[in-house]
Amino acid sequence: MNGDREPRRFPDPGPAVWAEVEALYRRECVLLQAGRYREWVGLFTPDISYRAPVVRVADTREGMVAAEEELAYYDDDHETLTLRAEKMSLTLSWTEFPPSRVRYFVWPLEIERIEATEIRVTSNFLAYQTRLDHREHLFFGEREDVLRMDGPSPLVARRRIVLDRSRLASENISLFF
Amino acid sequence: MSREILASVDPDNGSVPIALFHDDAIYQRELRRVFATSWLYLGHESEVREVGDYITAAMGEDPVVLVRSADGLRAFLNACRHRGAKVCRAEKGTTRALRCPYHGWTYNLDGELFGVPRRHTAYFHELALDALGLVEVAQLDTVHGLVFATWDAQAPSLREYLGDFLVYLDLMLARSPGGVEVIGGVHKWSMETNWKIPAENFCGDQYHLSTTHASSVEVGLRNKVTEHGHTIHVEGGHSLVRERGGAQAGSAAVTEYTRYVEEVRERVARERGAAAAEFVPIGVGTIFPNLSFMDSVRFRTLRIWQPRGPHGVDVSSWCLVDAELPSELKQAAMRQYILSFGPSGMFEQDDGEIWTSIAEATSGYVGRQLGFNYAMGLGHELPVAEAFGIDMPGVVGESFMTEANHRGFYRHYKRVMAG
Ligand code: FES
Ligand SMILES: [Fe+2]
């Protein structure tokens, strides 16, 4: 990830799946922008692996993104993601009280069918956050999802988020990506 | 002006002037008096295991590179002697020599300049290479694999510098036979606040837990804070706070690591007695000036607060584990650390939020004339040995919630700044 995205190796699943994925991502943006974290957790499968590995300044591309067993900003399963969502929903969670104003932009998407019921979606994202009187943070990055397609609507079963920035410019991360 | 500000640093009467957190002259003096004379943390030996391994770090605002040469660990100012280009630009790596990317001067792992392009044709063989080695720290030493260095050749040894705090560091870092190691890399982020705000918080600010971290307490990530524990400081500005039962005990998302810590506690109790076992895990603390730690029942972290101007801090934070742990337990500790600390940690995210607001709220003209209040528990401090009848150094607050440790920090700070 992080720039050396593989060209498509699996088949394009066709326009119906594209429409479903875009609907899922639209819904996700709406929920996150509104701070509806508890509903947002409902977009993930019970066996979700939600990770955002740290990025380091390394001499080679291979060394830039922390490996699976290394440090991340998020390394959550369903239990801890729910805990985070619950915490962020409380009024005494100072990072979102008063609430931030947030915009998410997820584009472009690349969608591949990797299994009969699983597709992989790779995308770039930009999250703009402003809070209190004038605080502003920008988070640019890349996201790779594995979506499970065997239910009434797609669910995220695996998410990898790679923020481009190495030393984060913000005093905290209170956003989900 | 900075003399007046320093004169009004009065921890013994519970007051520290707010200007100390804003004033430029004070800040410049800190870089000289505090950061160029104290022992500062660079990294852990486990990050530079083999000859040629290096990591980049900072001492105050000075970037340094810590490298393992055949002779051992060495640390240099990360700036070429020719025109000052950064010699090591990655945050870690392995190399045979340090080659400057600007004009190609090349230094060996001991910092000696041995390669100068066009040494004959452009310098006529007249350049004295021996005088142009990388600038090395004055002293470097380790304790339990933690690498410290100082720019001050006159500074006391690292062991003298840590003084009475060594006893507590031993309890935190030498409780398992294989020692400790850093795993997974570094969390790095920046905050707009003064470096002393997080440093003094980690000295032992139990008082903020119930409000700053109310939401994390409510979801069960830690229990409500009680009145039971020890808030201890020693000479030299070092301090720690130990909560009975261990920091970060809670009902949600508990892992096997917590059980492991209990086993260690039982073993330490058998080997060294109940008093020592009370310090497993040891809790939260700051080693003067800017190295803080948290050793909890869920994970252990080290972090430094690098000053970046009066209103800026670069944080680097690591997860530290007992080296002998099986990898599943190391992973459990790291995941718990990420869940609670680091920029996205459910605890630390709220700290960052509040700390940045301090800089904002007090930087006006009127704000700067005032003082912060450190009166909690003033006059209610006694020697640890007397309070608990155990042979341990330092001074403890009569009650668990106290600003005794903050006062110890600023007392030492004032001494250093005056010198
Ligand atoms: S600055 Fe390093 S060689 Fe010129
Ligand atoms: Fe805190």
XYZ file of C-alpha atoms and ligand atoms in Angstrom:
601
model
C 0.000 0.000 0.000
C 0.969 3.655 0.204
C 1.636 4.436 -3.390
C 2.642 1.069 -4.733
C -0.865 -0.115 -5.228
C -1.004 -3.250 -7.350
C -2.749 -2.929 -10.669
C -5.996 -4.866 -10.821
C -5.378 -8.605 -10.604
C -8.916 -9.848 -10.158
C -12.018 -9.337 -12.291
C -14.202 -6.249 -12.142
C -17.394 -7.442 -10.420
C -19.690 -5.375 -12.618
C -21.950 -2.308 -12.233
C -24.396 -3.788 -9.697
C -21.581 -4.370 -7.207
C -20.098 -0.929 -7.884
C -23.448 0.598 -7.042
C -23.659 -1.387 -3.797
C -20.147 -0.375 -2.738
C -20.748 3.268 -3.520
C -23.982 3.167 -1.540
C -22.115 1.650 1.425
C -19.404 4.318 1.332
C -21.959 7.112 0.978
C -23.754 5.802 4.012
C -20.499 5.530 5.940
C -19.608 9.168 5.178
C -23.030 10.290 6.370
C -22.752 8.337 9.636
C -19.215 9.500 10.432
C -19.919 13.110 9.534
C -22.905 13.026 11.873
C -20.972 11.323 14.701
C -23.346 8.327 14.613
C -20.603 5.975 15.731
C -22.797 3.227 17.146
C -24.567 2.851 13.808
C -21.228 3.053 12.026
C -19.976 -0.059 13.864
C -22.938 -1.845 12.268
C -21.148 -1.614 8.905
C -18.555 -4.160 10.029
C -18.702 -7.956 10.294
C -18.324 -9.535 13.761
C -14.861 -10.791 12.749
C -13.676 -7.360 11.563
C -9.967 -6.582 11.580
C -9.627 -2.785 11.575
C -6.036 -1.555 11.367
C -4.214 1.670 10.637
C -0.479 0.866 10.674
C 1.960 3.696 11.351
C 4.070 5.053 8.506
C 7.748 5.668 9.072
C 10.397 7.541 7.140
C 12.387 4.671 5.648
C 14.926 4.392 2.863
C 12.781 1.915 0.932
C 9.079 1.768 0.089
C 8.877 -1.702 1.607
C 9.951 -0.379 4.992
C 7.535 2.548 5.098
C 4.357 0.955 6.348
C 4.532 -0.888 9.660
C 3.988 -4.633 9.325
C 0.969 -6.516 10.654
C 2.597 -7.262 14.036
C 3.946 -3.736 14.428
C 2.529 -0.459 15.708
C -0.702 1.059 14.410
C -3.040 3.920 15.248
C -5.896 1.480 15.193
C -5.658 -2.251 15.730
C -9.188 -3.219 16.600
C -11.538 -6.134 16.544
C -15.300 -5.845 16.902
C -15.147 -5.638 20.692
C -12.637 -2.794 20.869
C -14.124 -0.936 17.915
C -17.477 -1.007 19.701
C -15.780 0.251 22.851
C -14.228 3.147 20.948
C -17.556 3.972 19.286
C -19.301 3.880 22.644
C -16.706 6.168 24.217
C -16.920 8.658 21.347
C -20.684 8.793 21.757
C -20.528 10.043 25.340
C -20.763 13.740 26.025
C -17.724 13.662 28.325
C -15.525 12.490 25.462
C -13.707 15.809 25.133
C -12.280 15.139 21.673
C -15.807 15.312 20.256
C -17.440 17.565 22.790
C -18.076 20.108 21.384
C -18.382 18.036 18.202
C -16.052 18.459 15.224
C -17.251 19.378 11.762
C -15.941 16.694 9.432
C -15.975 15.941 5.690
C -14.927 12.681 4.129
C -13.946 12.253 0.499
C -13.317 8.709 -0.697
C -12.138 8.529 -4.282
C -11.158 6.988 -6.659
C -12.206 3.410 -6.011
C -10.816 0.244 -7.482
C -13.036 -2.791 -7.017
C -12.018 -6.398 -7.574
C -13.796 -9.676 -6.961
C -11.380 -11.821 -4.939
C -13.798 -14.605 -3.871
C -17.310 -15.601 -4.814
C -18.661 -13.557 -1.890
C -15.775 -11.196 -1.212
C -14.583 -8.134 -2.998
C -11.626 -5.863 -2.370
C -11.966 -2.106 -2.599
C -8.925 0.118 -2.692
C -9.349 3.869 -2.408
C -7.764 7.165 -1.503
C -9.365 9.281 1.170
C -9.258 12.748 2.593
C -10.825 13.638 5.908
C -11.118 17.303 6.835
C -11.749 18.039 10.493
C -12.337 21.390 12.093
C -13.276 21.828 15.697
C -13.742 24.421 18.353
C -13.108 27.925 17.045
C -10.388 27.369 14.469
C -8.621 24.037 14.859
C -8.147 22.236 11.550
C -6.694 18.872 10.668
C -6.312 17.108 7.346
C -5.876 13.378 7.071
C -4.861 12.013 3.671
C -4.427 8.329 3.081
C -5.213 5.111 1.389
C -7.710 2.477 2.387
C -8.086 -1.153 1.480
C -11.286 -2.951 2.408
C -12.417 -6.517 2.041
C -16.200 -6.489 1.803
C -18.402 -9.480 2.399
C -21.220 -9.627 -0.119
C -23.374 -12.536 1.102
C -25.776 -10.493 3.234
C -28.559 -8.061 2.335
C -25.939 -5.317 1.965
C -22.122 -5.433 1.921
C -20.236 -5.395 5.233
C -16.601 -4.529 5.878
C -14.674 -7.609 7.061
C -11.170 -6.171 6.899
C -9.931 -2.621 6.669
C -6.383 -1.287 6.303
C -5.910 2.458 6.588
C -2.569 4.029 5.762
C -2.280 7.712 6.636
C 0.368 9.408 4.524
C 1.739 11.601 7.268
C 4.505 10.088 9.406
C 4.587 12.442 12.398
C 0.932 13.359 12.817
C 0.308 17.086 12.848
C -2.640 16.830 15.215
C -2.763 16.552 19.009
C -4.855 13.417 18.628
C -6.854 11.273 16.247
C -10.497 11.366 17.132
C -11.715 10.362 13.683
C -12.350 6.945 12.239
C -11.367 6.393 8.627
C 12.446 39.433 32.476
C 13.169 35.719 32.556
C 14.930 36.312 35.878
C 11.708 37.756 37.330
C 9.688 34.871 35.967
C 12.105 32.332 37.442
C 12.102 34.145 40.768
C 8.362 33.652 41.014
C 8.596 29.881 40.462
C 7.561 29.007 43.996
C 6.470 25.384 44.275
C 6.957 25.443 48.036
C 4.083 27.873 48.218
C 2.144 26.044 45.505
C 2.625 28.508 42.668
C 4.332 28.504 39.280
C 4.025 31.522 36.947
C 2.104 30.931 33.753
C 4.715 32.934 31.810
C 6.983 29.916 32.286
C 4.876 28.172 29.663
C 4.924 31.007 27.122
C 7.986 33.188 27.403
C 10.566 32.995 24.595
C 13.542 33.911 26.755
C 12.574 31.241 29.273
C 12.268 28.755 26.453
C 15.733 29.583 25.066
C 17.125 29.242 28.554
C 15.462 25.820 28.887
C 17.168 24.625 25.717
C 20.505 25.648 27.212
C 20.087 24.961 30.922
C 17.725 21.975 30.897
C 18.142 20.213 27.570
C 21.856 20.775 26.965
C 22.837 19.664 30.493
C 20.398 16.918 31.549
C 20.555 13.259 30.627
C 18.028 12.779 27.824
C 16.476 9.602 26.495
C 17.440 8.606 22.938
C 15.955 5.168 22.460
C 16.211 1.585 23.561
C 19.076 -0.788 22.805
C 16.633 -3.228 21.250
C 16.111 -0.703 18.425
C 19.800 -0.827 17.463
C 20.811 -4.434 17.970
C 23.422 -4.964 15.236
C 26.509 -3.024 14.202
C 25.385 -0.418 11.653
C 21.825 -0.129 12.986
C 20.808 3.448 13.627
C 17.789 5.439 14.737
C 17.280 9.169 14.577
C 16.150 11.033 17.680
C 16.293 14.497 19.185
C 17.804 16.105 22.261
C 15.842 19.264 22.843
C 15.662 20.805 19.382
C 18.911 19.178 18.259
C 18.462 16.174 15.961
C 20.759 13.266 16.781
C 21.526 9.868 15.370
C 22.095 6.900 17.662
C 24.180 4.234 15.975
C 25.780 0.974 17.004
C 29.418 0.834 15.945
C 31.786 -2.067 16.535
C 32.800 -0.286 19.757
C 29.257 0.111 21.067
C 26.601 2.787 21.020
C 27.430 6.300 19.860
C 25.288 9.364 19.358
C 26.028 12.345 17.146
C 24.413 15.578 16.166
C 22.685 14.642 12.919
C 24.254 17.483 10.932
C 27.139 17.370 8.505
C 30.234 19.341 9.554
C 30.525 20.883 6.093
C 27.282 22.779 5.613
C 24.969 21.084 8.072
C 22.845 18.837 5.889
C 21.091 16.027 7.732
C 23.302 12.977 7.447
C 20.695 10.343 8.382
C 17.274 11.086 6.976
C 15.291 7.922 7.669
C 14.014 7.297 11.204
C 15.789 3.959 11.346
C 18.009 1.882 9.150
C 21.214 -0.064 8.796
C 24.328 1.332 7.185
C 28.080 0.842 6.912
C 28.862 4.547 6.900
C 27.068 7.864 7.273
C 27.206 9.645 3.954
C 26.019 13.238 3.618
C 23.656 13.684 0.676
C 24.757 17.286 -0.036
C 28.404 17.034 -1.155
C 29.151 13.498 -0.100
C 31.313 13.823 3.009
C 31.320 10.387 4.578
C 31.736 9.453 8.236
C 32.325 6.019 9.714
C 30.107 4.591 12.467
C 32.398 6.190 15.040
C 31.669 9.582 13.541
C 35.110 10.054 11.973
C 35.238 11.854 8.645
C 37.031 9.585 6.191
C 35.617 10.414 2.794
C 35.744 13.885 1.213
C 35.085 14.071 -2.533
C 37.871 15.886 -4.452
C 40.075 16.017 -1.427
C 43.126 16.385 -3.664
C 41.892 18.567 -6.488
C 39.676 20.956 -4.542
C 41.148 20.901 -1.025
C 44.819 20.441 -2.021
C 45.072 17.795 0.678
C 44.879 20.523 3.277
C 41.629 19.640 4.985
C 42.195 18.325 8.540
C 39.775 15.419 8.603
C 40.349 14.560 12.271
C 38.949 17.896 13.363
C 35.771 17.400 11.342
C 34.176 14.317 12.813
C 30.468 14.403 13.610
C 29.790 16.213 16.881
C 29.366 13.578 19.526
C 27.374 13.773 22.757
C 29.551 14.349 25.820
C 28.388 11.213 27.645
C 26.248 8.220 26.766
C 25.120 5.424 29.048
C 22.332 2.890 29.421
C 20.169 1.595 32.209
C 18.212 -1.600 31.532
C 18.750 -0.982 27.817
C 17.357 2.568 27.942
C 19.915 4.750 26.181
C 20.523 8.219 27.626
C 22.980 10.907 26.601
C 23.973 14.398 27.666
C 25.809 17.266 25.965
C 27.398 18.214 29.283
C 30.841 16.732 29.933
C 30.576 17.982 33.533
C 27.249 16.271 34.186
C 27.248 13.579 36.882
C 27.084 9.963 35.687
C 23.713 8.638 34.520
C 23.440 6.553 37.687
C 24.076 9.584 39.876
C 21.622 11.586 37.793
C 18.866 9.017 38.306
C 19.908 8.704 41.934
C 17.213 7.342 44.230
C 14.933 6.751 41.265
C 17.061 3.783 40.151
C 15.391 1.609 42.788
C 12.024 2.260 41.170
C 13.385 1.850 37.638
C 14.765 -1.536 38.648
C 11.295 -2.537 39.790
C 9.806 -1.478 36.462
C 12.471 -2.743 34.077
C 14.255 -5.651 35.750
C 11.337 -7.634 37.094
C 11.710 -10.307 34.453
C 15.035 -12.059 33.796
C 15.335 -11.238 30.091
C 14.843 -7.496 30.588
C 12.722 -5.320 28.338
C 12.502 -4.472 24.655
C 10.702 -1.971 22.457
C 8.336 -3.540 19.936
C 6.622 -2.382 16.776
C 8.177 1.046 16.178
C 7.199 4.532 17.330
C 4.065 6.650 17.509
C 4.953 10.204 16.528
C 2.747 13.228 16.729
C 2.862 16.936 17.513
C 0.854 18.995 19.970
C 0.515 22.717 20.414
C 1.314 22.992 24.063
C 4.340 23.553 26.293
C 6.471 20.440 26.943
C 6.168 20.840 30.721
C 2.400 20.313 30.620
C 2.550 16.616 29.612
C 5.792 16.086 31.599
C 4.187 17.297 34.846
C 0.979 15.397 34.111
C 2.936 12.138 34.018
C 4.711 13.108 37.243
C 1.552 12.032 38.998
C -1.654 13.811 38.118
C -4.158 11.301 39.440
C -6.496 14.196 39.977
C -7.383 14.549 36.268
C -8.485 10.963 35.723
C -12.094 11.300 36.843
C -12.837 14.261 34.600
C -10.447 14.212 31.629
C -10.951 10.472 31.192
C -14.552 10.220 32.360
C -15.727 8.670 29.082
C -13.101 5.921 29.088
C -13.938 5.173 32.708
C -17.624 5.028 31.864
C -17.121 2.371 29.185
C -15.061 0.292 31.620
C -11.606 0.688 30.121
C -10.433 1.572 33.600
C -12.059 1.546 37.019
C -12.991 4.697 38.839
C -9.926 6.131 40.477
C -9.720 5.500 44.222
C -7.804 7.187 47.021
C -5.361 4.305 47.359
C -1.805 4.399 46.129
C 1.582 6.042 46.503
C 2.613 9.345 44.947
C 6.388 9.433 45.265
C 9.166 11.788 44.199
C 12.906 11.778 44.720
C 15.646 14.423 44.464
C 16.389 15.328 40.855
C 12.831 16.001 39.718
C 11.934 12.346 39.054
C 8.619 10.977 40.247
C 5.974 8.316 39.915
C 2.509 7.468 41.081
C 1.456 3.941 41.857
C -2.175 3.021 42.141
C -3.129 0.107 44.343
C -3.825 -2.915 42.148
C -2.022 -1.302 39.216
C -2.916 1.442 36.749
C -5.532 0.879 34.036
C -7.350 -1.979 35.746
C -10.848 -2.178 34.297
C -13.540 -4.542 33.133
C -13.603 -3.953 29.357
C -11.363 -5.679 26.801
C -9.132 -7.416 29.355
C -6.365 -9.652 27.950
C -4.058 -12.394 29.151
C -1.365 -9.780 29.642
C -3.176 -8.599 32.769
C -2.946 -12.117 34.169
C 0.741 -12.202 33.314
C 1.314 -9.013 35.333
C -0.446 -10.652 38.283
C 1.858 -13.647 38.019
C 4.886 -11.361 38.006
C 3.513 -9.604 41.074
C 3.177 -12.928 42.895
C 6.697 -13.937 41.917
C 8.149 -10.589 43.066
C 6.241 -10.963 46.341
C 7.855 -14.365 46.935
C 11.330 -13.225 45.943
C 11.474 -9.677 47.298
C 8.589 -9.296 49.693
C 5.145 -7.762 49.667
C 6.398 -4.162 49.704
C 8.294 -4.554 46.445
C 5.386 -6.435 44.870
C 3.168 -3.396 45.455
C 5.199 -1.757 42.691
C 4.276 -4.327 40.021
C 3.220 -2.687 37.768
C 4.900 0.506 38.879
C 2.476 3.059 37.456
C 3.002 6.437 35.835
C 6.024 8.698 36.092
C 8.442 11.228 34.639
C 12.213 11.153 34.623
C 13.412 14.748 34.546
C 13.071 16.513 32.221
C 11.000 14.875 29.499
C 10.915 11.079 29.602
C 7.641 9.683 30.892
C 6.367 6.179 31.346
C 3.273 4.234 32.178
C 3.561 0.674 33.401
C 0.009 -0.607 33.812
C -1.821 -3.909 34.139
C -2.577 -3.721 30.392
C 0.668 -2.471 28.775
C 3.786 -0.404 29.353
C 4.785 2.701 27.398
C 7.721 5.109 27.283
C 7.423 8.530 25.732
C 9.387 11.724 25.307
C 8.065 15.264 25.065
C 10.455 17.106 22.750
C 10.212 20.873 22.988
C 9.415 22.694 19.735
C 9.147 26.296 20.784
C 7.230 27.444 23.881
C 3.983 26.154 22.370
C 5.035 22.989 20.602
C 5.793 19.406 21.597
C 6.873 16.541 19.396
C 5.822 13.336 21.077
C 7.474 9.994 20.436
C 5.896 7.067 22.199
C 6.851 3.400 22.398
C 5.409 0.145 23.653
C 7.806 -1.672 25.961
C 7.462 -5.354 26.880
C 9.352 -7.967 28.853
C 11.620 -9.596 26.274
C 10.885 -13.132 27.456
C 7.125 -12.860 26.861
C 5.592 -15.158 24.240
C 4.651 -13.228 21.122
C 0.877 -13.490 21.751
C 1.301 -11.626 25.035
C 3.537 -9.022 23.431
C 0.878 -8.494 20.785
C -1.842 -8.269 23.435
C 0.144 -5.610 25.296
C 0.734 -3.631 22.107
C -2.923 -3.715 21.101
C -3.931 -2.569 24.570
C -1.389 0.227 24.407
C -2.837 1.380 21.068
C -6.369 1.174 22.407
C -5.594 3.434 25.354
C -2.497 5.503 24.494
C -0.759 7.015 21.506
C -2.567 9.734 19.503
C -5.652 7.596 18.905
C -5.684 6.005 22.352
C -8.967 6.413 24.196
C -7.129 8.031 27.110
C -4.413 9.966 25.397
C -6.721 11.539 22.806
C -8.485 13.398 25.598
C -5.196 14.464 27.221
C -4.079 16.039 23.928
C -7.370 17.844 23.626
C -7.111 19.414 27.078
C -3.377 20.151 26.992
C -3.632 22.160 23.771
C -6.409 24.220 25.282
C -4.107 25.264 28.151
C -1.712 26.946 25.730
C -4.610 28.737 24.099
C -6.388 29.802 27.262
C -3.374 31.300 29.015
C -1.350 32.974 26.270
C -3.075 36.356 26.467
C -1.587 39.323 28.299
C -3.723 38.898 31.394
C -3.329 35.130 31.428
C 0.435 35.392 31.444
C 0.496 37.533 34.570
C -1.101 34.787 36.625
C 0.196 31.648 38.214
C -0.886 28.010 38.119
C -1.908 26.502 41.396
C 0.060 23.553 42.812
C -1.201 23.716 46.381
C -2.734 20.253 46.647
C -1.330 18.448 49.661
C 1.141 21.214 50.487
C 2.736 20.425 53.852
C 1.382 16.870 53.751
C 4.447 14.997 52.581
C 6.655 12.501 54.391
C 9.504 10.101 53.669
C 8.431 6.867 51.991
C 10.340 4.847 54.584
C 8.436 6.512 57.418
C 5.037 6.293 55.734
C 5.182 2.608 54.880
C 7.898 1.252 57.146
C 9.755 -0.010 54.083
C 13.262 0.695 52.995
C 12.490 2.737 49.888
C 13.763 6.206 48.992
C 11.870 9.402 48.305
C 9.001 11.436 49.632
C 5.351 10.449 49.440
C 2.192 12.497 49.678
C 0.077 11.878 52.754
C -2.843 11.372 50.445
C -2.783 9.686 47.047
C -4.125 12.793 45.313
C -1.403 15.350 45.756
C 0.683 17.777 43.730
C 3.787 16.875 45.721
C 5.388 15.362 42.597
C 4.662 18.434 40.497
C 6.297 20.548 43.171
C 9.341 18.253 43.148
C 9.586 18.668 39.372
C 9.489 22.486 39.517
C 11.817 22.662 42.498
C 14.438 20.806 40.499
C 13.610 22.746 37.342
C 14.186 26.035 39.148
C 17.546 24.866 40.451
C 18.660 23.816 36.975
C 17.376 26.989 35.313
C 19.066 29.235 37.896
C 22.496 27.660 37.443
S 26.830 19.603 3.752
Fe 27.535 17.617 3.993
S 28.975 17.419 2.453
Fe 28.389 19.455 2.234
Fe -4.425 11.576 31.141
